[in-house]
PDB file of C-alpha atoms and ligand atoms in Angstrom:
ATOM      1  CA  MET Y   1     -38.550  99.820  14.672  1.00 73.00           C
ATOM      2  CA  SER Y   2     -40.083 101.035  11.470  1.00 83.00           C
ATOM      3  CA  TRP Y   3     -41.672  98.658   8.867  1.00 86.00           C
ATOM      4  CA  ILE Y   4     -39.904 100.175   5.871  1.00 82.00           C
ATOM      5  CA  GLN Y   5     -36.313 100.973   6.676  1.00 79.00           C
ATOM      6  CA  GLU Y   6     -34.495 103.461   4.472  1.00 72.00           C
ATOM      7  CA  ALA Y   7     -33.518 101.359   1.556  1.00 61.00           C
ATOM      8  CA  GLU Y   8     -29.773 102.089   1.081  1.00 76.00           C
ATOM      9  CA  LEU Y   9     -27.591  98.959   1.150  1.00 84.00           C
ATOM     10  CA  ASN Y  10     -23.960  98.961   2.301  1.00 89.00           C
ATOM     11  CA  PRO Y  11     -21.266  98.059  -0.299  1.00 92.00           C
ATOM     12  CA  VAL Y  12     -21.146  94.342   0.641  1.00 94.00           C
ATOM     13  CA  GLU Y  13     -24.940  94.095   0.561  1.00 90.00           C
ATOM     14  CA  ARG Y  14     -24.977  95.917  -2.803  1.00 91.00           C
ATOM     15  CA  LEU Y  15     -22.490  93.380  -4.170  1.00 95.00           C
ATOM     16  CA  CYS Y  16     -24.656  90.478  -2.927  1.00 94.00           C
ATOM     17  CA  ALA Y  17     -27.778  92.099  -4.402  1.00 92.00           C
ATOM     18  CA  SER Y  18     -26.141  92.601  -7.790  1.00 93.00           C
ATOM     19  CA  ILE Y  19     -25.008  88.941  -7.846  1.00 95.00           C
ATOM     20  CA  LEU Y  20     -28.517  87.768  -6.948  1.00 93.00           C
ATOM     21  CA  LYS Y  21     -30.039  89.964  -9.656  1.00 92.00           C
ATOM     22  CA  VAL Y  22     -28.000  88.144 -12.342  1.00 94.00           C
ATOM     23  CA  GLY Y  23     -30.231  85.091 -11.885  1.00 93.00           C
ATOM     24  CA  PRO Y  24     -34.015  84.853 -12.216  1.00 93.00           C
ATOM     25  CA  MET Y  25     -35.728  86.868  -9.482  1.00 94.00           C
ATOM     26  CA  PRO Y  26     -38.931  85.724  -7.762  1.00 96.00           C
ATOM     27  CA  GLU Y  27     -41.919  88.002  -8.186  1.00 97.00           C
ATOM     28  CA  HIS Y  28     -43.577  86.880  -4.950  1.00 98.00           C
ATOM     29  CA  VAL Y  29     -41.842  85.514  -1.835  1.00 97.00           C
ATOM     30  CA  ALA Y  30     -43.720  84.102   1.181  1.00 98.00           C
ATOM     31  CA  PHE Y  31     -42.246  83.748   4.678  1.00 97.00           C
ATOM     32  CA  ILE Y  32     -43.214  81.602   7.656  1.00 96.00           C
ATOM     33  CA  MET Y  33     -41.644  83.648  10.458  1.00 92.00           C
ATOM     34  CA  ASP Y  34     -40.979  81.044  13.120  1.00 91.00           C
ATOM     35  CA  GLY Y  35     -38.151  80.205  15.527  1.00 93.00           C
ATOM     36  CA  ASN Y  36     -38.806  83.278  17.714  1.00 94.00           C
ATOM     37  CA  ARG Y  37     -39.272  81.287  20.916  1.00 94.00           C
ATOM     38  CA  ARG Y  38     -36.269  79.046  20.207  1.00 95.00           C
ATOM     39  CA  TYR Y  39     -34.224  82.190  19.569  1.00 94.00           C
ATOM     40  CA  ALA Y  40     -35.415  83.726  22.867  1.00 96.00           C
ATOM     41  CA  GLN Y  41     -34.560  80.531  24.747  1.00 95.00           C
ATOM     42  CA  LYS Y  42     -31.116  80.308  23.152  1.00 95.00           C
ATOM     43  CA  CYS Y  43     -30.342  83.950  24.005  1.00 96.00           C
ATOM     44  CA  ARG Y  44     -31.912  83.623  27.489  1.00 97.00           C
ATOM     45  CA  VAL Y  45     -34.282  86.531  26.920  1.00 96.00           C
ATOM     46  CA  GLU Y  46     -38.045  86.837  27.459  1.00 96.00           C
ATOM     47  CA  ARG Y  47     -40.241  85.165  24.832  1.00 96.00           C
ATOM     48  CA  GLN Y  48     -41.779  88.536  23.954  1.00 96.00           C
ATOM     49  CA  GLN Y  49     -38.300  89.828  23.184  1.00 96.00           C
ATOM     50  CA  GLY Y  50     -37.931  86.932  20.699  1.00 96.00           C
ATOM     51  CA  HIS Y  51     -41.136  88.034  18.940  1.00 95.00           C
ATOM     52  CA  SER Y  52     -40.002  91.709  18.887  1.00 95.00           C
ATOM     53  CA  GLN Y  53     -36.690  90.698  17.347  1.00 94.00           C
ATOM     54  CA  GLY Y  54     -38.662  88.565  14.879  1.00 94.00           C
ATOM     55  CA  PHE Y  55     -40.448  91.742  13.768  1.00 94.00           C
ATOM     56  CA  GLU Y  56     -37.102  93.517  13.368  1.00 94.00           C
ATOM     57  CA  LYS Y  57     -35.942  90.682  11.101  1.00 92.00           C
ATOM     58  CA  LEU Y  58     -39.143  91.095   9.112  1.00 92.00           C
ATOM     59  CA  ALA Y  59     -38.409  94.816   8.596  1.00 92.00           C
ATOM     60  CA  GLU Y  60     -34.851  93.949   7.518  1.00 91.00           C
ATOM     61  CA  THR Y  61     -36.208  91.367   5.091  1.00 91.00           C
ATOM     62  CA  LEU Y  62     -38.631  93.903   3.609  1.00 91.00           C
ATOM     63  CA  ARG Y  63     -35.714  96.260   3.015  1.00 91.00           C
ATOM     64  CA  TRP Y  64     -33.925  93.506   1.085  1.00 92.00           C
ATOM     65  CA  CYS Y  65     -37.035  92.719  -0.937  1.00 93.00           C
ATOM     66  CA  LEU Y  66     -37.496  96.406  -1.848  1.00 91.00           C
ATOM     67  CA  ASN Y  67     -33.885  96.594  -2.986  1.00 90.00           C
ATOM     68  CA  LEU Y  68     -34.177  93.404  -5.012  1.00 93.00           C
ATOM     69  CA  ASN Y  69     -37.355  94.716  -6.675  1.00 93.00           C
ATOM     70  CA  ILE Y  70     -39.420  91.810  -5.371  1.00 96.00           C
ATOM     71  CA  ARG Y  71     -42.933  92.986  -6.046  1.00 96.00           C
ATOM     72  CA  GLU Y  72     -44.845  90.993  -3.482  1.00 98.00           C
ATOM     73  CA  VAL Y  73     -44.114  89.588  -0.017  1.00 97.00           C
ATOM     74  CA  THR Y  74     -46.484  87.510   2.135  1.00 98.00           C
ATOM     75  CA  VAL Y  75     -45.716  86.847   5.803  1.00 97.00           C
ATOM     76  CA  TYR Y  76     -47.346  84.429   8.250  1.00 97.00           C
ATOM     77  CA  ALA Y  77     -47.456  86.665  11.323  1.00 96.00           C
ATOM     78  CA  PHE Y  78     -50.103  84.947  13.459  1.00 97.00           C
ATOM     79  CA  SER Y  79     -52.095  81.783  12.832  1.00 98.00           C
ATOM     80  CA  ILE Y  80     -55.551  80.953  14.155  1.00 98.00           C
ATOM     81  CA  GLU Y  81     -53.815  78.084  16.005  1.00 97.00           C
ATOM     82  CA  ASN Y  82     -51.605  80.643  17.790  1.00 98.00           C
ATOM     83  CA  PHE Y  83     -54.703  81.737  19.800  1.00 98.00           C
ATOM     84  CA  LYS Y  84     -54.242  78.445  21.727  1.00 98.00           C
ATOM     85  CA  ARG Y  85     -50.968  79.705  23.236  1.00 97.00           C
ATOM     86  CA  SER Y  86     -50.918  81.099  26.787  1.00 97.00           C
ATOM     87  CA  LYS Y  87     -52.942  84.266  27.415  1.00 98.00           C
ATOM     88  CA  GLU Y  88     -49.733  86.076  28.273  1.00 97.00           C
ATOM     89  CA  GLU Y  89     -48.116  85.190  24.931  1.00 97.00           C
ATOM     90  CA  VAL Y  90     -51.257  85.957  22.883  1.00 98.00           C
ATOM     91  CA  ASP Y  91     -51.688  89.308  24.685  1.00 98.00           C
ATOM     92  CA  GLY Y  92     -48.001  90.075  24.062  1.00 97.00           C
ATOM     93  CA  LEU Y  93     -48.343  89.334  20.345  1.00 97.00           C
ATOM     94  CA  MET Y  94     -51.541  91.446  20.126  1.00 98.00           C
ATOM     95  CA  GLU Y  95     -49.741  94.319  21.836  1.00 98.00           C
ATOM     96  CA  LEU Y  96     -46.857  93.988  19.345  1.00 97.00           C
ATOM     97  CA  ALA Y  97     -49.372  94.081  16.473  1.00 97.00           C
ATOM     98  CA  ARG Y  98     -51.084  97.139  18.031  1.00 98.00           C
ATOM     99  CA  GLN Y  99     -47.760  98.989  18.257  1.00 97.00           C
ATOM    100  CA  LYS Y 100     -46.612  97.985  14.773  1.00 96.00           C
ATOM    101  CA  PHE Y 101     -49.849  98.865  12.978  1.00 96.00           C
ATOM    102  CA  THR Y 102     -49.921 102.200  14.834  1.00 97.00           C
ATOM    103  CA  ARG Y 103     -46.339 102.784  13.677  1.00 95.00           C
ATOM    104  CA  LEU Y 104     -47.313 101.832  10.149  1.00 94.00           C
ATOM    105  CA  LEU Y 105     -50.004 104.519  10.151  1.00 95.00           C
ATOM    106  CA  GLU Y 106     -47.407 107.056  11.291  1.00 94.00           C
ATOM    107  CA  GLU Y 107     -45.149 106.062   8.398  1.00 91.00           C
ATOM    108  CA  GLN Y 108     -47.583 106.715   5.606  1.00 90.00           C
ATOM    109  CA  GLU Y 109     -45.218 109.064   3.770  1.00 91.00           C
ATOM    110  CA  ASN Y 110     -42.603 106.328   3.579  1.00 91.00           C
ATOM    111  CA  LEU Y 111     -45.142 103.789   2.320  1.00 93.00           C
ATOM    112  CA  LYS Y 112     -46.268 106.284  -0.315  1.00 94.00           C
ATOM    113  CA  LYS Y 113     -42.667 106.978  -1.361  1.00 92.00           C
ATOM    114  CA  HIS Y 114     -42.027 103.272  -1.952  1.00 91.00           C
ATOM    115  CA  GLY Y 115     -45.566 102.587  -3.255  1.00 95.00           C
ATOM    116  CA  VAL Y 116     -46.212  99.846  -0.691  1.00 95.00           C
ATOM    117  CA  CYS Y 117     -49.768  98.503  -0.518  1.00 97.00           C
ATOM    118  CA  ILE Y 118     -50.545  96.678   2.737  1.00 97.00           C
ATOM    119  CA  ARG Y 119     -53.082  93.874   2.823  1.00 98.00           C
ATOM    120  CA  VAL Y 120     -54.021  91.842   5.885  1.00 98.00           C
ATOM    121  CA  LEU Y 121     -55.354  88.336   5.229  1.00 98.00           C
ATOM    122  CA  GLY Y 122     -57.203  86.225   7.778  1.00 98.00           C
ATOM    123  CA  ASN Y 123     -60.277  85.953   9.956  1.00 98.00           C
ATOM    124  CA  LEU Y 124     -59.966  89.470  11.326  1.00 98.00           C
ATOM    125  CA  THR Y 125     -63.157  89.120  13.376  1.00 98.00           C
ATOM    126  CA  LEU Y 126     -61.098  87.015  15.831  1.00 98.00           C
ATOM    127  CA  LEU Y 127     -58.937  90.036  16.685  1.00 98.00           C
ATOM    128  CA  PRO Y 128     -59.580  92.732  19.318  1.00 98.00           C
ATOM    129  CA  VAL Y 129     -61.731  95.493  17.801  1.00 98.00           C
ATOM    130  CA  ASP Y 130     -59.080  98.212  18.192  1.00 98.00           C
ATOM    131  CA  ILE Y 131     -56.615  96.090  16.157  1.00 98.00           C
ATOM    132  CA  GLN Y 132     -59.285  95.480  13.507  1.00 98.00           C
ATOM    133  CA  GLU Y 133     -59.694  99.272  13.265  1.00 98.00           C
ATOM    134  CA  LEU Y 134     -55.933  99.885  12.959  1.00 98.00           C
ATOM    135  CA  ILE Y 135     -55.702  97.224  10.247  1.00 98.00           C
ATOM    136  CA  ALA Y 136     -58.651  98.723   8.354  1.00 98.00           C
ATOM    137  CA  GLN Y 137     -56.998 102.168   8.475  1.00 97.00           C
ATOM    138  CA  ALA Y 138     -53.647 100.793   7.248  1.00 96.00           C
ATOM    139  CA  VAL Y 139     -55.276  98.857   4.413  1.00 97.00           C
ATOM    140  CA  LEU Y 140     -57.420 101.828   3.325  1.00 97.00           C
ATOM    141  CA  ALA Y 141     -54.519 104.291   3.523  1.00 96.00           C
ATOM    142  CA  THR Y 142     -52.342 102.205   1.179  1.00 96.00           C
ATOM    143  CA  GLN Y 143     -54.889 100.560  -1.096  1.00 97.00           C
ATOM    144  CA  SER Y 144     -54.016 102.712  -4.122  1.00 97.00           C
ATOM    145  CA  TYR Y 145     -50.251 102.037  -3.984  1.00 96.00           C
ATOM    146  CA  ASN Y 146     -49.121  99.454  -6.478  1.00 95.00           C
ATOM    147  CA  LYS Y 147     -45.332  99.304  -6.731  1.00 95.00           C
ATOM    148  CA  CYS Y 148     -45.142  96.490  -4.203  1.00 95.00           C
ATOM    149  CA  PHE Y 149     -47.472  94.546  -1.971  1.00 97.00           C
ATOM    150  CA  LEU Y 150     -47.042  93.369   1.604  1.00 97.00           C
ATOM    151  CA  ASN Y 151     -49.577  90.726   2.644  1.00 98.00           C
ATOM    152  CA  VAL Y 152     -49.647  90.144   6.396  1.00 98.00           C
ATOM    153  CA  CYS Y 153     -51.421  86.884   7.283  1.00 98.00           C
ATOM    154  CA  PHE Y 154     -52.897  87.538  10.705  1.00 98.00           C
ATOM    155  CA  ALA Y 155     -55.428  85.246  12.425  1.00 98.00           C
ATOM    156  CA  TYR Y 156     -54.908  83.140   9.301  1.00 98.00           C
ATOM    157  CA  THR Y 157     -54.898  79.472   8.434  1.00 98.00           C
ATOM    158  CA  SER Y 158     -55.138  78.088   4.963  1.00 98.00           C
ATOM    159  CA  ARG Y 159     -57.899  75.646   5.924  1.00 98.00           C
ATOM    160  CA  HIS Y 160     -59.990  78.568   7.175  1.00 98.00           C
ATOM    161  CA  GLU Y 161     -59.249  80.511   3.971  1.00 98.00           C
ATOM    162  CA  ILE Y 162     -60.261  77.586   1.736  1.00 98.00           C
ATOM    163  CA  THR Y 163     -63.375  76.854   3.835  1.00 98.00           C
ATOM    164  CA  SER Y 164     -64.482  80.503   3.580  1.00 98.00           C
ATOM    165  CA  ALA Y 165     -63.980  80.393  -0.195  1.00 98.00           C
ATOM    166  CA  VAL Y 166     -66.063  77.206  -0.486  1.00 98.00           C
ATOM    167  CA  ARG Y 167     -68.784  78.786   1.702  1.00 98.00           C
ATOM    168  CA  GLU Y 168     -68.820  81.842  -0.534  1.00 98.00           C
ATOM    169  CA  MET Y 169     -69.267  79.694  -3.632  1.00 98.00           C
ATOM    170  CA  ALA Y 170     -71.999  77.638  -1.900  1.00 98.00           C
ATOM    171  CA  LEU Y 171     -73.801  80.863  -1.043  1.00 98.00           C
ATOM    172  CA  GLY Y 172     -73.550  81.921  -4.690  1.00 98.00           C
ATOM    173  CA  VAL Y 173     -75.214  78.644  -5.726  1.00 98.00           C
ATOM    174  CA  GLU Y 174     -77.880  78.937  -2.995  1.00 98.00           C
ATOM    175  CA  GLU Y 175     -78.761  82.455  -4.123  1.00 98.00           C
ATOM    176  CA  GLY Y 176     -78.939  81.354  -7.760  1.00 98.00           C
ATOM    177  CA  LEU Y 177     -75.989  83.546  -8.832  1.00 98.00           C
ATOM    178  CA  LEU Y 178     -73.912  80.471  -9.739  1.00 97.00           C
ATOM    179  CA  LYS Y 179     -74.687  77.032 -11.172  1.00 97.00           C
ATOM    180  CA  PRO Y 180     -72.928  74.043  -9.554  1.00 97.00           C
ATOM    181  CA  SER Y 181     -71.149  73.579 -12.903  1.00 97.00           C
ATOM    182  CA  ASP Y 182     -69.621  77.085 -12.541  1.00 97.00           C
ATOM    183  CA  LEU Y 183     -67.537  75.898  -9.569  1.00 98.00           C
ATOM    184  CA  SER Y 184     -63.923  75.416 -10.597  1.00 98.00           C
ATOM    185  CA  GLU Y 185     -60.358  75.699  -9.375  1.00 96.00           C
ATOM    186  CA  SER Y 186     -60.073  79.136 -10.891  1.00 96.00           C
ATOM    187  CA  LEU Y 187     -63.303  80.362  -9.229  1.00 98.00           C
ATOM    188  CA  LEU Y 188     -62.117  79.026  -5.869  1.00 98.00           C
ATOM    189  CA  SER Y 189     -58.776  80.850  -6.334  1.00 97.00           C
ATOM    190  CA  ARG Y 190     -60.741  84.037  -6.941  1.00 97.00           C
ATOM    191  CA  CYS Y 191     -62.661  83.544  -3.663  1.00 98.00           C
ATOM    192  CA  LEU Y 192     -59.498  83.228  -1.546  1.00 98.00           C
ATOM    193  CA  TYR Y 193     -58.134  86.104   0.578  1.00 98.00           C
ATOM    194  CA  SER Y 194     -55.111  86.007  -1.740  1.00 97.00           C
ATOM    195  CA  SER Y 195     -57.184  86.480  -4.911  1.00 97.00           C
ATOM    196  CA  SER Y 196     -55.285  89.636  -5.930  1.00 95.00           C
ATOM    197  CA  SER Y 197     -51.854  87.978  -5.772  1.00 97.00           C
ATOM    198  CA  PRO Y 198     -49.960  85.619  -8.045  1.00 96.00           C
ATOM    199  CA  ASP Y 199     -48.965  82.341  -6.337  1.00 97.00           C
ATOM    200  CA  PRO Y 200     -45.612  82.655  -4.501  1.00 98.00           C
ATOM    201  CA  ASP Y 201     -42.502  81.599  -6.429  1.00 96.00           C
ATOM    202  CA  LEU Y 202     -40.581  80.959  -3.233  1.00 96.00           C
ATOM    203  CA  LEU Y 203     -41.583  80.024   0.340  1.00 96.00           C
ATOM    204  CA  ILE Y 204     -39.011  80.544   3.107  1.00 95.00           C
ATOM    205  CA  ARG Y 205     -39.453  79.140   6.623  1.00 95.00           C
ATOM    206  CA  THR Y 206     -37.074  81.109   8.798  1.00 90.00           C
ATOM    207  CA  SER Y 207     -36.336  78.445  11.447  1.00 89.00           C
ATOM    208  CA  GLY Y 208     -35.369  75.839   8.873  1.00 88.00           C
ATOM    209  CA  GLU Y 209     -38.310  73.482   9.625  1.00 91.00           C
ATOM    210  CA  VAL Y 210     -39.758  71.866   6.500  1.00 92.00           C
ATOM    211  CA  ARG Y 211     -43.530  72.044   7.116  1.00 93.00           C
ATOM    212  CA  LEU Y 212     -46.287  74.252   5.736  1.00 95.00           C
ATOM    213  CA  SER Y 213     -48.168  74.622   9.069  1.00 96.00           C
ATOM    214  CA  ASP Y 214     -51.461  75.413   7.322  1.00 98.00           C
ATOM    215  CA  PHE Y 215     -49.998  78.313   5.321  1.00 98.00           C
ATOM    216  CA  LEU Y 216     -50.978  78.954   1.672  1.00 98.00           C
ATOM    217  CA  LEU Y 217     -51.818  75.262   1.072  1.00 97.00           C
ATOM    218  CA  TRP Y 218     -53.752  76.114  -2.104  1.00 97.00           C
ATOM    219  CA  GLN Y 219     -51.245  78.648  -3.440  1.00 97.00           C
ATOM    220  CA  VAL Y 220     -47.964  76.754  -2.948  1.00 94.00           C
ATOM    221  CA  ARG Y 221     -47.358  73.945  -5.422  1.00 80.00           C
ATOM    222  CA  SER Y 222     -44.724  71.331  -4.682  1.00 65.00           C
TER     223      SER Y 222
HETATM  224  C1  LIG N 301     -43.700  81.832  15.286  1.00 55.80           C
HETATM  225  O1  LIG N 301     -42.505  81.572  16.052  1.00 55.80           O
HETATM  226  C2  LIG N 301     -43.964  83.266  15.298  1.00 55.80           C
HETATM  227  C3  LIG N 301     -45.070  83.836  15.788  1.00 55.80           C
HETATM  228  C4  LIG N 301     -46.224  83.105  16.365  1.00 55.80           C
HETATM  229  C5  LIG N 301     -45.238  85.289  15.785  1.00 55.80           C
HETATM  230  C6  LIG N 301     -44.507  85.975  14.674  1.00 55.80           C
HETATM  231  C7  LIG N 301     -44.883  87.396  14.730  1.00 55.80           C
HETATM  232  C8  LIG N 301     -44.036  88.419  14.666  1.00 55.80           C
HETATM  233  C9  LIG N 301     -42.588  88.285  14.478  1.00 55.80           C
HETATM  234  C10 LIG N 301     -44.551  89.781  14.790  1.00 55.80           C
HETATM  235  C11 LIG N 301     -45.299  90.138  13.569  1.00 55.80           C
HETATM  236  C12 LIG N 301     -46.159  91.261  13.856  1.00 55.80           C
HETATM  237  C13 LIG N 301     -46.720  91.991  12.907  1.00 55.80           C
HETATM  238  C14 LIG N 301     -47.565  93.095  13.292  1.00 55.80           C
HETATM  239  C15 LIG N 301     -46.524  91.699  11.474  1.00 55.80           C
HETATM  240  P1  LIG N 301     -42.687  80.688  17.298  1.00 55.80           P
HETATM  241  O2  LIG N 301     -43.196  81.544  18.399  1.00 55.80           O
HETATM  242  O3  LIG N 301     -43.562  79.533  16.903  1.00 55.80           O
HETATM  243  O4  LIG N 301     -41.238  80.220  17.658  1.00 55.80           O
HETATM  244  P2  LIG N 301     -40.749  78.713  17.674  1.00 55.80           P
HETATM  245  O5  LIG N 301     -40.835  78.233  16.255  1.00 55.80           O
HETATM  246  O6  LIG N 301     -39.345  78.830  18.178  1.00 55.80           O
HETATM  247  O7  LIG N 301     -41.651  77.958  18.613  1.00 55.80           O
END
């Protein structure tokens, strides 16, 4: 399944979209894509099938966001904690990522047409090297597009993101580029992986749980 599905909505979906557009629209929506394993269990299918269907839902959601002119979408695709799952599940998720980023590179014309810039946020050094290379190619190929932005959080946790930002500021002080008094909330925000994005207006957790699970702790205000 492709990342960016052709964006035509059917008449019922068009009606829903036009009703939604009457109200204020979010500029940036973030998603915690969970519930895949519960879905697989409920449907009595393999766990990997649950994750693949989760990706299909993501592509469907991106189609909606494009149609609703939502400029920025951030998805929690794989957390650093997820590396603690069984080898079989982690390998399955890495293989899914490999296939999907390869597909993304094949779909460059479509990304260009819709002006979609892809960013991948996280500790990418934790990923297999071939996936790091695919991600780098996808990010480079779309870096000049600016109609909408898709941020994929992969090997991400917010605590890691904030710790890296603090380390970067500490390094700045150590090297004499910053004074301790320069450190501020706004400087820390600028050192985060998400520095190019406005904070999300809306966070959706697909399974209905009400927890942040170490996702965008700095960026989401209650
Ligand atoms: C959490 O649901 C979901 C994941 C750990 C993986 C989500 C990833 C995808 C759908 C694929 C995304 C891939 C790319 C390349 C963007 P869960 O497994 O924790 O399910 P549960 O909440 O039922 O336990």
